[in-house]
PDB file of C-alpha atoms in Angstrom:
ATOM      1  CA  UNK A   1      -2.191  22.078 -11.387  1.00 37.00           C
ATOM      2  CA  UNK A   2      -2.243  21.299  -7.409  1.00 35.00           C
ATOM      3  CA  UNK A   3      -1.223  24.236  -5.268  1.00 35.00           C
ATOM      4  CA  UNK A   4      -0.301  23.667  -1.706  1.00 36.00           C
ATOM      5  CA  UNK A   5       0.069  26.066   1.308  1.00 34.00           C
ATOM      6  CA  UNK A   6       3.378  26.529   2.794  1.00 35.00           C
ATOM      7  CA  UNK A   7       2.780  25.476   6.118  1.00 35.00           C
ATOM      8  CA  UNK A   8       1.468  21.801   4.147  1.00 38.00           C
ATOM      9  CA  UNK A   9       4.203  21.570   2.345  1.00 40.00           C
ATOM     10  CA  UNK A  10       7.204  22.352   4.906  1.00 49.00           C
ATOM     11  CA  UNK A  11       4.909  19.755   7.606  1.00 63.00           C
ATOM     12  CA  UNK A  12       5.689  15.953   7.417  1.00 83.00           C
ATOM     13  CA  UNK A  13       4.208  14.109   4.819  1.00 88.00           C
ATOM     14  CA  UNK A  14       3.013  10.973   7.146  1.00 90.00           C
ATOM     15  CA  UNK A  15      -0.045  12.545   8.769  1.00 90.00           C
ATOM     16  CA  UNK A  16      -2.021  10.532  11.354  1.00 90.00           C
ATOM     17  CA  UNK A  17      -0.662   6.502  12.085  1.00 94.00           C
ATOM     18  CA  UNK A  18      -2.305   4.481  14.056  1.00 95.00           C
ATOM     19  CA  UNK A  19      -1.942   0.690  15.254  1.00 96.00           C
ATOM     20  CA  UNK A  20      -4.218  -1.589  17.214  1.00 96.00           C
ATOM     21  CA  UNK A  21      -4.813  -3.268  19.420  1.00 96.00           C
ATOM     22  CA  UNK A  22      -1.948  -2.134  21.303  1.00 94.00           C
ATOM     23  CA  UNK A  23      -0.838  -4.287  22.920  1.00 95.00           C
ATOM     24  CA  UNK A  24      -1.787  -7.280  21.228  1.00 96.00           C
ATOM     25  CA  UNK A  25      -1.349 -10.994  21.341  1.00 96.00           C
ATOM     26  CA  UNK A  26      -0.538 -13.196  18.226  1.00 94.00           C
ATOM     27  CA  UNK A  27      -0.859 -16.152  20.700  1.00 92.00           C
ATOM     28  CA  UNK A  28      -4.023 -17.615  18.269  1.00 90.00           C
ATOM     29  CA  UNK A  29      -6.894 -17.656  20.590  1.00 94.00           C
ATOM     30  CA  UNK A  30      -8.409 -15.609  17.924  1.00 92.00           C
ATOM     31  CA  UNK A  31      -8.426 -12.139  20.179  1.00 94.00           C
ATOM     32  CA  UNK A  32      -5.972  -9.475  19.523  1.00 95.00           C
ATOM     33  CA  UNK A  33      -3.524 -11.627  16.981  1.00 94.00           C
ATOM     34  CA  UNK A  34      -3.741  -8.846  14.430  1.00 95.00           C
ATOM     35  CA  UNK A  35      -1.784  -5.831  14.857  1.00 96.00           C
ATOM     36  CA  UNK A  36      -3.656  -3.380  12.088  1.00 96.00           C
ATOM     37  CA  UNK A  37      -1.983  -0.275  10.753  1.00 96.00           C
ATOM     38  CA  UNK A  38      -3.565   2.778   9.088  1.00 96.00           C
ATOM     39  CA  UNK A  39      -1.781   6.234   8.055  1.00 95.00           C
ATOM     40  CA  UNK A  40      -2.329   9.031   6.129  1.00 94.00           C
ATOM     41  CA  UNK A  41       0.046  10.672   3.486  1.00 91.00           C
ATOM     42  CA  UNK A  42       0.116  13.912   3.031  1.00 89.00           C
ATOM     43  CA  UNK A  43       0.865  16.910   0.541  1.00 81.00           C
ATOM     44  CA  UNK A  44       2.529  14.777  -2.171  1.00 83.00           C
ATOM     45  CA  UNK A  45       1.618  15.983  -5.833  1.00 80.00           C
ATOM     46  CA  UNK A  46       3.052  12.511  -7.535  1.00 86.00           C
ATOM     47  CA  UNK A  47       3.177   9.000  -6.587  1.00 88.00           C
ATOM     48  CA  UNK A  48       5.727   8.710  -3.475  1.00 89.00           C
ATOM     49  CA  UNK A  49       7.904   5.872  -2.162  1.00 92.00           C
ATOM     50  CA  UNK A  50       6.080   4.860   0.759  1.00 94.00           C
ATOM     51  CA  UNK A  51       7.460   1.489   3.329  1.00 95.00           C
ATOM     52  CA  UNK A  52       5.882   0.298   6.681  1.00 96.00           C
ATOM     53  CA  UNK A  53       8.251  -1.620   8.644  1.00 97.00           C
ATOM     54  CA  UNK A  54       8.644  -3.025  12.445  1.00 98.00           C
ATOM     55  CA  UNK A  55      11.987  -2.687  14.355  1.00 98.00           C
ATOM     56  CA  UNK A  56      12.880  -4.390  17.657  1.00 97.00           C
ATOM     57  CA  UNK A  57      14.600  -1.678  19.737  1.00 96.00           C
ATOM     58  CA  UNK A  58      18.225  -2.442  18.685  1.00 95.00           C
ATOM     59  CA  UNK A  59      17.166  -0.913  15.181  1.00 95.00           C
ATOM     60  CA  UNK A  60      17.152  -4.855  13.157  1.00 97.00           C
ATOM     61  CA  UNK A  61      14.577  -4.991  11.061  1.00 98.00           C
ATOM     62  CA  UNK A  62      11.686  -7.676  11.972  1.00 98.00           C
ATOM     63  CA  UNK A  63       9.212  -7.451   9.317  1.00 97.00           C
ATOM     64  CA  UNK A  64       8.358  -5.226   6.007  1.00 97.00           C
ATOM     65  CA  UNK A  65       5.268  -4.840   5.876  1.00 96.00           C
ATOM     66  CA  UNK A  66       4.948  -2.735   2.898  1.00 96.00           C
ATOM     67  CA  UNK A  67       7.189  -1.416   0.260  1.00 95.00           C
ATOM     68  CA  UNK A  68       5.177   0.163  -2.808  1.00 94.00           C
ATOM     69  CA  UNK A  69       4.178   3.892  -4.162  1.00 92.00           C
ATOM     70  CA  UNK A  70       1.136   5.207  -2.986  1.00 91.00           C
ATOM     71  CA  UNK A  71      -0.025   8.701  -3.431  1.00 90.00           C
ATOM     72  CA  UNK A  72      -1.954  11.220  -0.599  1.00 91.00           C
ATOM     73  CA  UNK A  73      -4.545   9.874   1.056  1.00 92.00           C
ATOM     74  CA  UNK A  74      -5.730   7.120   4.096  1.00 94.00           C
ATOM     75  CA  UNK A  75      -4.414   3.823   3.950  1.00 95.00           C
ATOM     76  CA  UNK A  76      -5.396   0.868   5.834  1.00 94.00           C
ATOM     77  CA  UNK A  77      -6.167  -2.655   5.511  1.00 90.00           C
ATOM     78  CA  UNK A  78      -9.208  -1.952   3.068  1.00 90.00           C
ATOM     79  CA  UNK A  79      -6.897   0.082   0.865  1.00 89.00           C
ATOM     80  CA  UNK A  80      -3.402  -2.321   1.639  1.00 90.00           C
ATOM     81  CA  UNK A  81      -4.028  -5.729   2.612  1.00 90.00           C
ATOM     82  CA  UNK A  82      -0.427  -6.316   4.140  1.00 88.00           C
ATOM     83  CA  UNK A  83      -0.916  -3.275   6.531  1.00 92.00           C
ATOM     84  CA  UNK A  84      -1.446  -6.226   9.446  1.00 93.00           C
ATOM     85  CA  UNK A  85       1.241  -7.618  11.168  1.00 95.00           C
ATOM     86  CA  UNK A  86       0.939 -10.804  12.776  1.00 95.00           C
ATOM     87  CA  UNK A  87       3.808 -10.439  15.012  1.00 96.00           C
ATOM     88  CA  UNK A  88       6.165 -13.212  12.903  1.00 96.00           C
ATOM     89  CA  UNK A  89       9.586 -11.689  11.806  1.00 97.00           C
ATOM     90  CA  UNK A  90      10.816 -12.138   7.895  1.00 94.00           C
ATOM     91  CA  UNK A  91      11.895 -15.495   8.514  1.00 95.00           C
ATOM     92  CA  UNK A  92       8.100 -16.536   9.760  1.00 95.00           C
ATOM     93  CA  UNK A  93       8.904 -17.039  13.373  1.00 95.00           C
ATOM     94  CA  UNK A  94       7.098 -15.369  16.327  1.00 94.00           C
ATOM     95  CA  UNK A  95       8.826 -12.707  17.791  1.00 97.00           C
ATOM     96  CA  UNK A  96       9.503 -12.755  21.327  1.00 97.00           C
ATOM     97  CA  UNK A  97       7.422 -10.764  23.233  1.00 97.00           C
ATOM     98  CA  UNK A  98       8.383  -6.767  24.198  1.00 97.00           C
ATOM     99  CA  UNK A  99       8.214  -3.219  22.602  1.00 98.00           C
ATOM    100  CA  UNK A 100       8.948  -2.710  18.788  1.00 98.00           C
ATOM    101  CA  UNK A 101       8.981   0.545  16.360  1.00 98.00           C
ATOM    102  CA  UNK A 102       6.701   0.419  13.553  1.00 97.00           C
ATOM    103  CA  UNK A 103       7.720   2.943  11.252  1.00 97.00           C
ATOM    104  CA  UNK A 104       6.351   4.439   8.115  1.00 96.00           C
ATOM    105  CA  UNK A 105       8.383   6.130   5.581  1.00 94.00           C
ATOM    106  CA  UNK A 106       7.032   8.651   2.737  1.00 92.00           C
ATOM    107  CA  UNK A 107       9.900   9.820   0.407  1.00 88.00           C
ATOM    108  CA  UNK A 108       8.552  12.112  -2.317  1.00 72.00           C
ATOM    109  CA  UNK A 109       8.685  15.487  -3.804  1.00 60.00           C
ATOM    110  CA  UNK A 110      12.145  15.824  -3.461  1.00 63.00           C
ATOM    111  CA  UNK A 111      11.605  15.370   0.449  1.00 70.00           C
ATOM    112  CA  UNK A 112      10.847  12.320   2.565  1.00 80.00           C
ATOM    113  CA  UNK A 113       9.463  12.253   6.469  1.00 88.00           C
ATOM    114  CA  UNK A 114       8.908   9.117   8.516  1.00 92.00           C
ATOM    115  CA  UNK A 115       6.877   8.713  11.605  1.00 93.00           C
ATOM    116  CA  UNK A 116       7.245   5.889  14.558  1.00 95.00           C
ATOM    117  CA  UNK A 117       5.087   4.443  16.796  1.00 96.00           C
ATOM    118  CA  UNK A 118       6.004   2.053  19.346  1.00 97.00           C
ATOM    119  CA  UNK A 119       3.757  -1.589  19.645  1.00 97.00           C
ATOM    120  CA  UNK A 120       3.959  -3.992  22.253  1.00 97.00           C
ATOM    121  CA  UNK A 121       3.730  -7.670  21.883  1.00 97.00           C
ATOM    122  CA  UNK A 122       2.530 -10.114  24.834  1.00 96.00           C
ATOM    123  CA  UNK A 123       1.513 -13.371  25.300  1.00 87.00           C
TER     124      UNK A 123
END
């Protein structure tokens, strides 16, 4: 049986994201091309839908970089080898440079939260 507090359990369920470098530059001089993503998910008691996904700022999607079930705990790119982005869109084409949303997404327990963080690309 798992028991959770209240306040866990009423709280997001996305704890801590972070991406880096930030900015960084998929121009392949081998410095900063890698955008890497780690998160934490929180105060599920079963496996939960989790995605990680970049936006440009009109809201289109420009890569998925994840889309699986995962259940609490950290996840980076030891844990999820995907959780890199190296700034190409779905089709494989470099995005332009400029701000984008990368967003994760935790639906579980009857609940879901998401949290966004913005990422800029230069060259």
């Amino acid at each position: 049986i798992t028991v959770l507090s209240p306040s866990i359990t009423r709280g997001s369920l996305v704890g801590s994201l972070n991406a880096a470098p930030n900015p960084f530059t998929p121009n392949g001089d081998g410095i900063n091309d890698r955008l890497q993503v780690e998160f934490d998910v929180l105060a599920i008691t079963s496996e939960a839908d989790v995605s990680v996904q970049v936006y440009d700022l009109s809201g289109r999607l420009v890569s998925s970089l994840y889309q699986g079930q995962t259940l609490s705990g950290h996840y980076d790119l030891d844990a999820i080898p995907s959780l890199g982005w190296d700034g190409r869109d779905s089709g494989g084409g470099i995005v332009p440079p400029g701000i984008y949303l990368l967003r994760v997404s935790v639906e579980g327990d009857a609940r879901g939260s998401q949290r966004l963080r913005t990422i800029a690309v230069a060259y």
